[in-house]
XYZ file of C-alpha atoms in Angstrom:
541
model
C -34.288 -24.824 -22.392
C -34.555 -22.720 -24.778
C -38.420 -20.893 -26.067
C -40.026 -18.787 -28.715
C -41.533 -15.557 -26.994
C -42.766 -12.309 -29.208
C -41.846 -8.806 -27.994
C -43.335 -6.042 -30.534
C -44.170 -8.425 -33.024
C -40.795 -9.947 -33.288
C -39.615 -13.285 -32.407
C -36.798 -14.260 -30.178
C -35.231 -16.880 -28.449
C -34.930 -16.890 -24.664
C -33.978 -19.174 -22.130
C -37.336 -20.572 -20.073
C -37.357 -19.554 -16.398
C -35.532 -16.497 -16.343
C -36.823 -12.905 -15.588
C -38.938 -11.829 -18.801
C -36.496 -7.543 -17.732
C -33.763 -9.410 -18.058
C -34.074 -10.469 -21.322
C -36.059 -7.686 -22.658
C -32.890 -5.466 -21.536
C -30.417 -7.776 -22.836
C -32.526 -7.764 -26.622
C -32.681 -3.824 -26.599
C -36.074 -3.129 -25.167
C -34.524 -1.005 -22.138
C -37.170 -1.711 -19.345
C -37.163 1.255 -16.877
C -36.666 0.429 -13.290
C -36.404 1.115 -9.776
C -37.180 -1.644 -7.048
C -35.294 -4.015 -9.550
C -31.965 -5.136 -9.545
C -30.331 -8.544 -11.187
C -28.032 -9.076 -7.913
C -31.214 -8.685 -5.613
C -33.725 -10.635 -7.986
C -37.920 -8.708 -8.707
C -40.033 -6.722 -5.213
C -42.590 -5.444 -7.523
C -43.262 -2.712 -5.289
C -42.001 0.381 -7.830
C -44.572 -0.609 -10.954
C -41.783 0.953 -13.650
C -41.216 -1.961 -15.818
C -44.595 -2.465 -16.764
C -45.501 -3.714 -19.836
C -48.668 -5.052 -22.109
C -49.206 -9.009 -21.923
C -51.108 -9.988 -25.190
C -52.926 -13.342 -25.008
C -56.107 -14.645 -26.636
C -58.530 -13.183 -24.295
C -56.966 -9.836 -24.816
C -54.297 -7.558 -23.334
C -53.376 -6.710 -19.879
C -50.778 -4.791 -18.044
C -48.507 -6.111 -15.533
C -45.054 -5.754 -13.997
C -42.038 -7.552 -16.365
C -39.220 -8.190 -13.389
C -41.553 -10.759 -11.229
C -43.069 -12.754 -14.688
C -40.840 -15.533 -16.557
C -39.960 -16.671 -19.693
C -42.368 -18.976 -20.791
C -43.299 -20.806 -23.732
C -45.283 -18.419 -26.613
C -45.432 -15.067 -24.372
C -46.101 -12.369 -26.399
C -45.016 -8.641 -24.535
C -45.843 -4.810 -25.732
C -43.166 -2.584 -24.618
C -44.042 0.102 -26.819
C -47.725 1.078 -26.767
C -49.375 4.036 -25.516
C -50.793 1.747 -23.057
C -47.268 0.747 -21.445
C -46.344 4.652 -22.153
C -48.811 5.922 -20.304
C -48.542 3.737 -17.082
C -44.962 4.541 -16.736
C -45.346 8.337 -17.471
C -48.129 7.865 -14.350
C -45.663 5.974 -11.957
C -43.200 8.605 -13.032
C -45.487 11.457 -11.983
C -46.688 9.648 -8.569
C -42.751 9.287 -7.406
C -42.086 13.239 -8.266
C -44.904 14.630 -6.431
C -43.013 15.384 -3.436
C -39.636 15.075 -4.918
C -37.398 18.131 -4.445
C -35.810 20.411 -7.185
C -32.572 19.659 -6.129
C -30.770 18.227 -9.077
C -27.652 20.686 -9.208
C -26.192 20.016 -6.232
C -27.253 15.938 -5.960
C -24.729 13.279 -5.851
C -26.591 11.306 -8.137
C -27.359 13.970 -10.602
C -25.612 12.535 -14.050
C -26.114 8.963 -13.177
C -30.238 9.661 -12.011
C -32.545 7.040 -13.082
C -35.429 9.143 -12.005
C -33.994 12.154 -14.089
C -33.381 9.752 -16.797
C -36.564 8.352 -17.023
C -38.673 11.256 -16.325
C -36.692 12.701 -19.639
C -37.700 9.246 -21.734
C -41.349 8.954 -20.032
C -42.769 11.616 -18.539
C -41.898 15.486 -19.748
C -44.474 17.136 -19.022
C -45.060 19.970 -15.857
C -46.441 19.603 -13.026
C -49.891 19.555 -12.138
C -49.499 19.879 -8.743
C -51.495 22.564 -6.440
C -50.836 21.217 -2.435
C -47.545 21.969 -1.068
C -44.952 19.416 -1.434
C -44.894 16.624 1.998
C -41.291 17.365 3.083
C -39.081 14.541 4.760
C -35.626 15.096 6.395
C -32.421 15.945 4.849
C -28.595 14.862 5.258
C -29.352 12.519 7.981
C -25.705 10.884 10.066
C -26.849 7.301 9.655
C -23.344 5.722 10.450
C -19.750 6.556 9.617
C -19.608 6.089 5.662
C -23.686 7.257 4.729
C -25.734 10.473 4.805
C -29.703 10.061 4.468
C -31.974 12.584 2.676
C -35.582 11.160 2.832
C -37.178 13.510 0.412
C -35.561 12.126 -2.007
C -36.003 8.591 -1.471
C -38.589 6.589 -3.999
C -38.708 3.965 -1.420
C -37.816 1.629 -3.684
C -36.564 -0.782 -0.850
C -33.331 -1.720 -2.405
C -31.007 -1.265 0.099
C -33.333 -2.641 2.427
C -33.299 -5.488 0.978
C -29.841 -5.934 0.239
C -28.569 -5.180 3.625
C -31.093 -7.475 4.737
C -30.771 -10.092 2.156
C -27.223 -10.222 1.159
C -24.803 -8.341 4.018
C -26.631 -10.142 6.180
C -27.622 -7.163 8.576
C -31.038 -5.472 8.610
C -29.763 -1.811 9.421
C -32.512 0.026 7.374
C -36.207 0.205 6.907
C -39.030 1.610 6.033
C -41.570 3.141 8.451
C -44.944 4.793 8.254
C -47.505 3.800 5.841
C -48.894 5.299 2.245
C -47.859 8.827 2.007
C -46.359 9.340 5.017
C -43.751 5.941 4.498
C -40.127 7.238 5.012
C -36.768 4.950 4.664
C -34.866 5.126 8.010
C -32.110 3.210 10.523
C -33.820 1.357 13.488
C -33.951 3.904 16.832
C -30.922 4.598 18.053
C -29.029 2.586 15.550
C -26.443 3.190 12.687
C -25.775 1.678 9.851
C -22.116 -0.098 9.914
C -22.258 -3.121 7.636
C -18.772 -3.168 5.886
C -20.380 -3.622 2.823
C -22.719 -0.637 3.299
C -21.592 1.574 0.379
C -23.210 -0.884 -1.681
C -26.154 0.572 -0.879
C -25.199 4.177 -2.458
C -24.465 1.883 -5.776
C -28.045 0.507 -5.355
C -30.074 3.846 -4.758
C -31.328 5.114 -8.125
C -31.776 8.648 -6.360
C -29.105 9.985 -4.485
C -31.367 9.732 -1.261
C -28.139 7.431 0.294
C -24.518 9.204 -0.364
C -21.445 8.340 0.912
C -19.588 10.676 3.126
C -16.471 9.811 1.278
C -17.396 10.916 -2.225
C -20.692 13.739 -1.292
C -20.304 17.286 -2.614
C -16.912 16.316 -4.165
C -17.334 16.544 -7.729
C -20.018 16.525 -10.500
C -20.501 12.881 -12.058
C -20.403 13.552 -15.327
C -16.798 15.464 -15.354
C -15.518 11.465 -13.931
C -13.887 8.749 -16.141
C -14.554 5.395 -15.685
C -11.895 2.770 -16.220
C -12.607 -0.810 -15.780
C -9.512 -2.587 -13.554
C -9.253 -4.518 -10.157
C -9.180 -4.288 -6.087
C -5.898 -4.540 -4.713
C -7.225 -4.035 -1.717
C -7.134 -8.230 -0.327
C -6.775 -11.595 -2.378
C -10.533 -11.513 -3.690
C -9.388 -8.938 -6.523
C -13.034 -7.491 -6.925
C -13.774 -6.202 -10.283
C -14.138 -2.087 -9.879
C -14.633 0.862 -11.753
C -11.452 3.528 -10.846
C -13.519 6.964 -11.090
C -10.950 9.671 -12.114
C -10.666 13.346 -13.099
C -7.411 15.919 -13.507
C -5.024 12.436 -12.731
C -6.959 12.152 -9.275
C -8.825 8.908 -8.518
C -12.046 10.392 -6.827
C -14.093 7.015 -6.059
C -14.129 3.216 -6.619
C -17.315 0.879 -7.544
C -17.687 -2.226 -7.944
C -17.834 -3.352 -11.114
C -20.279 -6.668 -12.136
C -17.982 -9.922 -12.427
C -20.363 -13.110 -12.151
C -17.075 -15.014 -11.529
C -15.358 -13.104 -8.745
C -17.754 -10.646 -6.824
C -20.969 -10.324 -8.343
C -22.094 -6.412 -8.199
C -20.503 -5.850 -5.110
C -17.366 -4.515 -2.905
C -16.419 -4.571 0.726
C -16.251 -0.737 2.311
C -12.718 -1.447 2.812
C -11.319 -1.885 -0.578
C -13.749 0.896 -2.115
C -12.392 3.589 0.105
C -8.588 2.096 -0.273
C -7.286 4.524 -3.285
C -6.411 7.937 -1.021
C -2.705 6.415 -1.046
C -2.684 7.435 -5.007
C -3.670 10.851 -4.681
C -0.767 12.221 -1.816
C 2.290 11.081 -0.779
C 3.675 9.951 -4.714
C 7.234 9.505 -5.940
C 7.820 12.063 -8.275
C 11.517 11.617 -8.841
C 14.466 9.270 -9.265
C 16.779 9.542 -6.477
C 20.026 8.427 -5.646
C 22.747 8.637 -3.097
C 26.685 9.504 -3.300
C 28.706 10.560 -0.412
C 25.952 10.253 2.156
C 24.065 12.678 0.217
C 20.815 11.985 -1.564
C 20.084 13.879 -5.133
C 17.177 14.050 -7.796
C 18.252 12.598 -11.073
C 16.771 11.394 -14.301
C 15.467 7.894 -14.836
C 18.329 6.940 -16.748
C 20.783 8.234 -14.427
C 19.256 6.061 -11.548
C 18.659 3.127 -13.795
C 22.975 3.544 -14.559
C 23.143 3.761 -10.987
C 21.067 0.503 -10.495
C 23.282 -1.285 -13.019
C 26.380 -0.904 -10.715
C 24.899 -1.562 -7.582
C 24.147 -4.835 -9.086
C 27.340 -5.320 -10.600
C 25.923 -4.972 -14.346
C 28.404 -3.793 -16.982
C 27.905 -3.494 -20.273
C 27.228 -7.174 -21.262
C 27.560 -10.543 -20.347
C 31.424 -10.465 -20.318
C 31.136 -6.979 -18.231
C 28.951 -8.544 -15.099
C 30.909 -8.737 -11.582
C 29.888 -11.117 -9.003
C 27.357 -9.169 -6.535
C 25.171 -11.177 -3.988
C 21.822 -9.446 -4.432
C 18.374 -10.677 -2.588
C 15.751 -9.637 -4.329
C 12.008 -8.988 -3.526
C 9.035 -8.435 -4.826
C 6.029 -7.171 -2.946
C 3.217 -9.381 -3.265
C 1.090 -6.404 -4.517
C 2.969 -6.807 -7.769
C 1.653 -7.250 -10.943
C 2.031 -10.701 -12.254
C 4.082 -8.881 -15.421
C 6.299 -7.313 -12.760
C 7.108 -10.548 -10.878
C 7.954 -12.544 -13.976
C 10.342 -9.572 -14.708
C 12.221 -10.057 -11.382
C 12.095 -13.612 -11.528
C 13.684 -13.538 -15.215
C 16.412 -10.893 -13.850
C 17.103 -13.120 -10.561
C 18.119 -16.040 -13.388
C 20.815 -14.256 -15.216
C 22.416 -12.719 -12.218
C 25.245 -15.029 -10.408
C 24.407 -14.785 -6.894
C 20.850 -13.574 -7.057
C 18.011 -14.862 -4.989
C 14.591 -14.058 -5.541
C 11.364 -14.052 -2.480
C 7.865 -12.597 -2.670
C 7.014 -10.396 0.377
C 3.809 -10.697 2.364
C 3.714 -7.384 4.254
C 0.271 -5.397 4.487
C -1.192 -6.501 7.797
C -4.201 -8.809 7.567
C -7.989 -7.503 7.467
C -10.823 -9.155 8.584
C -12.432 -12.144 6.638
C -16.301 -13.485 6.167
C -18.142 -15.865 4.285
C -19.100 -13.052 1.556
C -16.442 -11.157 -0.028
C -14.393 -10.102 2.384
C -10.596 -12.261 2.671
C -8.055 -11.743 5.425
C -5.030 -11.692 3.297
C -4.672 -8.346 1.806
C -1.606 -8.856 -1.103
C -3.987 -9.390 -4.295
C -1.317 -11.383 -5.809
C 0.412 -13.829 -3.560
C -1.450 -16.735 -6.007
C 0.524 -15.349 -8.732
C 3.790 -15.667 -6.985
C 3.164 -19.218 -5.898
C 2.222 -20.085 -9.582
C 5.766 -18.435 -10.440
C 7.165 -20.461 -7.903
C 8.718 -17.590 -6.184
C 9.398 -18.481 -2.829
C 6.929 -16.669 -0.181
C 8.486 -14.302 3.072
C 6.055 -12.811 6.010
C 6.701 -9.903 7.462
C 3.445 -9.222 8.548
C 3.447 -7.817 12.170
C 2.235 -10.533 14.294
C 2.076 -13.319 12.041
C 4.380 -15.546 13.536
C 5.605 -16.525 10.124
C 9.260 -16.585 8.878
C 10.131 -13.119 7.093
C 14.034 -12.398 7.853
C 14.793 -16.040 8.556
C 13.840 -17.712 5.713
C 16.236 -15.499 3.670
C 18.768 -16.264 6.008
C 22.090 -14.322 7.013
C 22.931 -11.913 4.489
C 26.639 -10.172 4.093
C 27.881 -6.976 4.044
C 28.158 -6.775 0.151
C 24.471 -7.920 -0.398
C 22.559 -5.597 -2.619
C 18.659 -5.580 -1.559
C 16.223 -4.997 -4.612
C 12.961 -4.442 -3.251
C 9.791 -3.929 -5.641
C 6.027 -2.142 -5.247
C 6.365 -1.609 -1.360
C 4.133 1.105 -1.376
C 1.779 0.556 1.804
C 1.793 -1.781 4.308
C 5.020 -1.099 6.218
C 5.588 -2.043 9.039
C 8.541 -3.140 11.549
C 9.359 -6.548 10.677
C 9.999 -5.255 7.193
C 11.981 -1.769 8.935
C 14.628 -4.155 10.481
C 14.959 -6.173 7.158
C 15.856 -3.297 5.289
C 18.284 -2.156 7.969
C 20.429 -4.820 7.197
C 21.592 -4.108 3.895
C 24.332 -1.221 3.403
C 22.655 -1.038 -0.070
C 19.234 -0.754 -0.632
C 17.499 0.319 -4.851
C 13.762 0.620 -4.005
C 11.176 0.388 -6.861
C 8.283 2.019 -5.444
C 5.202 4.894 -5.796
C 4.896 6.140 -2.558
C 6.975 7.771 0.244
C 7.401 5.441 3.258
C 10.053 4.935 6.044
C 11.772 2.900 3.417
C 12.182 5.131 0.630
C 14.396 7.748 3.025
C 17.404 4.903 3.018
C 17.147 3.475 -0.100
C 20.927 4.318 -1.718
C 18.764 4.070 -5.430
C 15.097 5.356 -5.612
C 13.141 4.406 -8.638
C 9.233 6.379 -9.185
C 6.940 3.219 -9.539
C 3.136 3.133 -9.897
C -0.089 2.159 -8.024
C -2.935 0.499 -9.397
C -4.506 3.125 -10.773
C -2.048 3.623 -13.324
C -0.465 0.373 -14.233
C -1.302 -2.196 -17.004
C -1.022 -5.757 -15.294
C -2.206 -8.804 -15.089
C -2.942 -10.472 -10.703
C -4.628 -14.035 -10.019
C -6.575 -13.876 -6.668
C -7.002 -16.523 -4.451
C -9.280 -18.989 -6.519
C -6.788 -18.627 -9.296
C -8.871 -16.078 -11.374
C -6.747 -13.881 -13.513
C -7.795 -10.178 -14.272
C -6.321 -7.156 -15.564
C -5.441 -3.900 -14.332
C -5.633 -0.533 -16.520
C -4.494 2.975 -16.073
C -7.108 4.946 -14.905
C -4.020 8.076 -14.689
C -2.487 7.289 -17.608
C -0.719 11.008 -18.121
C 0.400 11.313 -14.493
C 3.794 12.274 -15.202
C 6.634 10.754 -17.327
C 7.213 7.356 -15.970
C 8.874 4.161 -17.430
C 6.403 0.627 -15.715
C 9.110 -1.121 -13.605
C 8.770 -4.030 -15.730
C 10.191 -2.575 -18.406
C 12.858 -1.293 -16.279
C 13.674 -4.589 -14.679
C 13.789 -6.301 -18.294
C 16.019 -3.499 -19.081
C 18.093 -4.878 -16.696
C 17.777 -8.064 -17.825
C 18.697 -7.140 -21.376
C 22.165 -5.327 -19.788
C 23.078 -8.565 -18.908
C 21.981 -10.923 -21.226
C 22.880 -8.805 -24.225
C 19.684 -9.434 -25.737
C 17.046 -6.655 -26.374
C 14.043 -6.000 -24.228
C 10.293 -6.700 -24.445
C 8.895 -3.534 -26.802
C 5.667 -3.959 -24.988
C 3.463 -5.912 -22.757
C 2.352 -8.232 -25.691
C 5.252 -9.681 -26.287
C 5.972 -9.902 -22.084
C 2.732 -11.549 -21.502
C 3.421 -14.523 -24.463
C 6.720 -14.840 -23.372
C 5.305 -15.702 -19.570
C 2.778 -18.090 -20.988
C 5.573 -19.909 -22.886
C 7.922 -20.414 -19.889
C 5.935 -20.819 -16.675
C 3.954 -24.019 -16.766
C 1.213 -22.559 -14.577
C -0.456 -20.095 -17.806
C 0.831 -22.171 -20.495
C -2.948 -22.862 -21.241
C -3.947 -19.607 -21.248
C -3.675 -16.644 -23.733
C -2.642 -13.430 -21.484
C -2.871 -11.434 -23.936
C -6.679 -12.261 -24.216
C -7.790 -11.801 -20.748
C -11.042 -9.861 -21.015
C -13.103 -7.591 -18.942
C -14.418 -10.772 -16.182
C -10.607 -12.289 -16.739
C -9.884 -16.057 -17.036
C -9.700 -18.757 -14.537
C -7.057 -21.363 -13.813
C -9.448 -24.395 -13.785
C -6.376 -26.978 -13.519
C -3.993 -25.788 -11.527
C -6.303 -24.240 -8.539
C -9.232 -25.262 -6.342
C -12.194 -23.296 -7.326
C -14.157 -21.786 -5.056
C -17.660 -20.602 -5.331
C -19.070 -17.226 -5.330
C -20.329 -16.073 -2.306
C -24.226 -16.367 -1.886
C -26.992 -15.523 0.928
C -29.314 -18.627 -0.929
């Protein structure tokens, strides 16, 4: 239901019940916080957001993330009342605060240094020594501890407690002497612990994995998506000098909330080493770097391509798609598989499963095996003790039969060895050097999901969209263009120009997103209401 408030003399409309910082953020007001956080709901204990209730028997201040929107309330954000308080609570939580802002993980993305700079400047008044806590504290394998710096704020308490599910950190001592700490003799090793770095406004948590590595402000942030399991978690790809330096989760009410698992946050390091710089190909039992279009003429005969639909020879040819492929790059394949003679098409389940819960965490780690079953591309495990079909459900293949593999990049393991092994020819469309890229006969550069622009449904159906957080790596054609290169060779026909025209083209012709615009998907994506089950976002309520 929707009610009049006033905030500085002006009217809005709000809706009744919700948290009055909420919507006093969401008109403009910008309430300063600390113990607050919409994914862990008001504590009150920090005293930041105050501001001035005005009411018939006068004004009063009082704390704006634990009141509700009620009929007629009428809020001061402004005053030199409100002004004043906060400049106080400001002063209060850098009393024994060190000078340590230079070489802090936080420094750049500091609420305290932000807020001291919009409600407090002035010196300190200060005459007793500072009360010194510990420093760069081991409290488990992914976290480091400093204590001084810590506005006890009680956020990751409460969120460890509260949402993960595991109470691995509080805080002991009283008043002055009050210090955030593990249990004795414990560690902190929820997988979803790194949340709690997100969560501290201070850089008193820091992760192991990102401390002392680079300043904040030099990072990029680029919106995209976890490949990291079926959940597809919205994230934020932090990137400098074409190197992906972290991962956060990024807020998606539909898919994850505010948070990520440890697992897929620390899942990039395969970008940074190991890449495919160069087009390969082999002649004579020798293997030689070549130009794209020298491998891509290569490609072409292996699959018996000429130079148009009268020039195509009859070449069996299995192909497969990882499925860590793009929904873009799948379509591609599956339009390619169509216009060859003897072409069949599979989607590969290959990266070993993780381990599952009733938050965010799923088991199977290919973030778009829903897209390939909405393609109706037939699905292949060769996950190491699955017990599924991988080989056999392809079936006997002959010595002629050309193997077109696509985004293998991680996630290799035996099963999927010994397939390879049994073609004489082998054109591998990948980013990163495995124990399959040393046989392929063609080598193609692909890219990871830090550089492409694609479209994956996870496992409720939910589509999102990837972007190139390195988008100047190095010269590099997206293997979907490639593939409908490929495509065009054959069919005579010219190419997609870009992904636009893809992306329409895939809504026309595959029932499964012909009521959805692809081109439209925005930053919390789209879901699939019809053709999936939905399922509902994790909760601790």
């Amino acid at each position: 239901m929707s009610v009049t408030i006033t905030v500085n003399g002006k009217e809005y409309q709000a809706e009744a019940g919700r948290w009055l910082i909420d919507v006093l953020n969401e008109i403009g007001m910008d309430i300063p916080y600390f113990c607050y956080h919409p994914g862990l709901g008001p504590d009150g204990n920090c005293r930041m957001c105050q501001v001035e209730y005005v009411s018939e028997r006068g004004s009063r201040l009082a704390i704006s993330c634990n009141a509700q929107v009620t009929e007629g309330l009428n809020v001061v954000t402004d005053s030199q009342v409100v002004k004043a308080a906060r400049a106080g609570v400001e002063e209060f939580l850098l009393l024994n605060h060190p000078l340590d802002c230079p070489i802090c993980d936080k420094s750049g993305e500091c609420t305290l240094q932000d807020y001291y700079m919009a409600h407090d400047m002035k010196t300190s008044r200060q005459d007793f020594p500072r009360f010194k806590k510990k420093k760069a504290i081991d409290i488990g394998p992914t976290m480091v501890l400093d204590q001084e710096r810590c506005v006890l704020c009680d956020r990751c308490v409460r969120f460890l407690r509260d949402w993960a599910g595991s109470e691995e950190l509080y805080i002991a001592g009283r008043g002055h002497d009050a210090f955030l700490t593990p249990f004795p003799g414990k560690e902190v090793t929820s997988p979803y612990s790194l949340n709690t770095v997100d969560l501290c406004p201070v850089g008193a948590l820091t992760s192991k994995d990102f401390r002392f590595s680079i300043p904040t402000w030099f990072l990029k942030r680029t919106p995209s998506v976890c490949t990291s399991c079926s959940r597809g978690c919205a994230i934020a790809v932090d990137a400098k000098d074409q190197t992906v330096h972290r991962l956060r989760p990024r807020h998606n009410p539909d898919v994850n909330g505010y948070w990520m698992c440890d697992a897929g946050r620390l899942n990039y390091k395969f970008v940074n080493t190991g890449r495919i710089r160069c087009a390969v190909v082999e002649r004579g039992g020798e293997r030689y770097e070549c130009s794209l279009e020298n491998a891509v003429n290569e490609l072409r005969a292996l699959l018996g391509i000429g130079g148009g639909p009268q020039g195509q020879e009859r070449v069996p040819v299995v192909m497969l798609a990882s499925a860590t492929c793009t929904l873009e790059e799948m379509y591609a394949i599956k339009r390619l598989t169509a216009v060859l003679p003897e072409a069949s098409l599979y989607a590969a389940r290959h990266v070993p499963d993780g381990e599952q819960d009733n938050l965010l965490r799923r088991s199977d780690r290919h973030p778009n095996r829903k897209g390939a079953e909405l393609l109706d591309i037939p699905l292949v495990d060769f996950r190491e003790g699955s017990g599924e079909k991988g080989a056999e459900a392809i079936g006997q293949v002959s010595g002629e039969t050309v193997l077109l593999a696509v985004g293998f990049d991680y996630g290799i393991g035996g099963k999927l060895e010994e397939f390879f092994g049994n073609f004489n020819k082998v054109a591998l469309v990948a980013s990163c050097e495995s124990s399959l890229t040393a046989g392929a006969s063609v080598l193609v550069p692909g890219l990871t999901f830090a550089e492409k622009d694609g479209l994956v449904v996870n496992f409720q159906g939910h589509i999102q969209k990837l972007a190139p957080a390195l988008d100047n790596l190095w010269d590099r054609t997206p293997p979907w263009q490639i593939i409908m290169g490929l495509v065009a060779s054959v069919t005579g026909e010219n190419g997609f120009d870009d992904l636009t025209d893809l992306r329409a083209a895939l809504g026309e012709q595959e029932a499964a997103f012909s009521a959805v615009d692809l081109n439209a998907v925005g930053p919390f994506g789209v879901r699939l209401q019809e053709q999936v089950v939905q399922a509902p976002l994790p909760s601790r309520d």
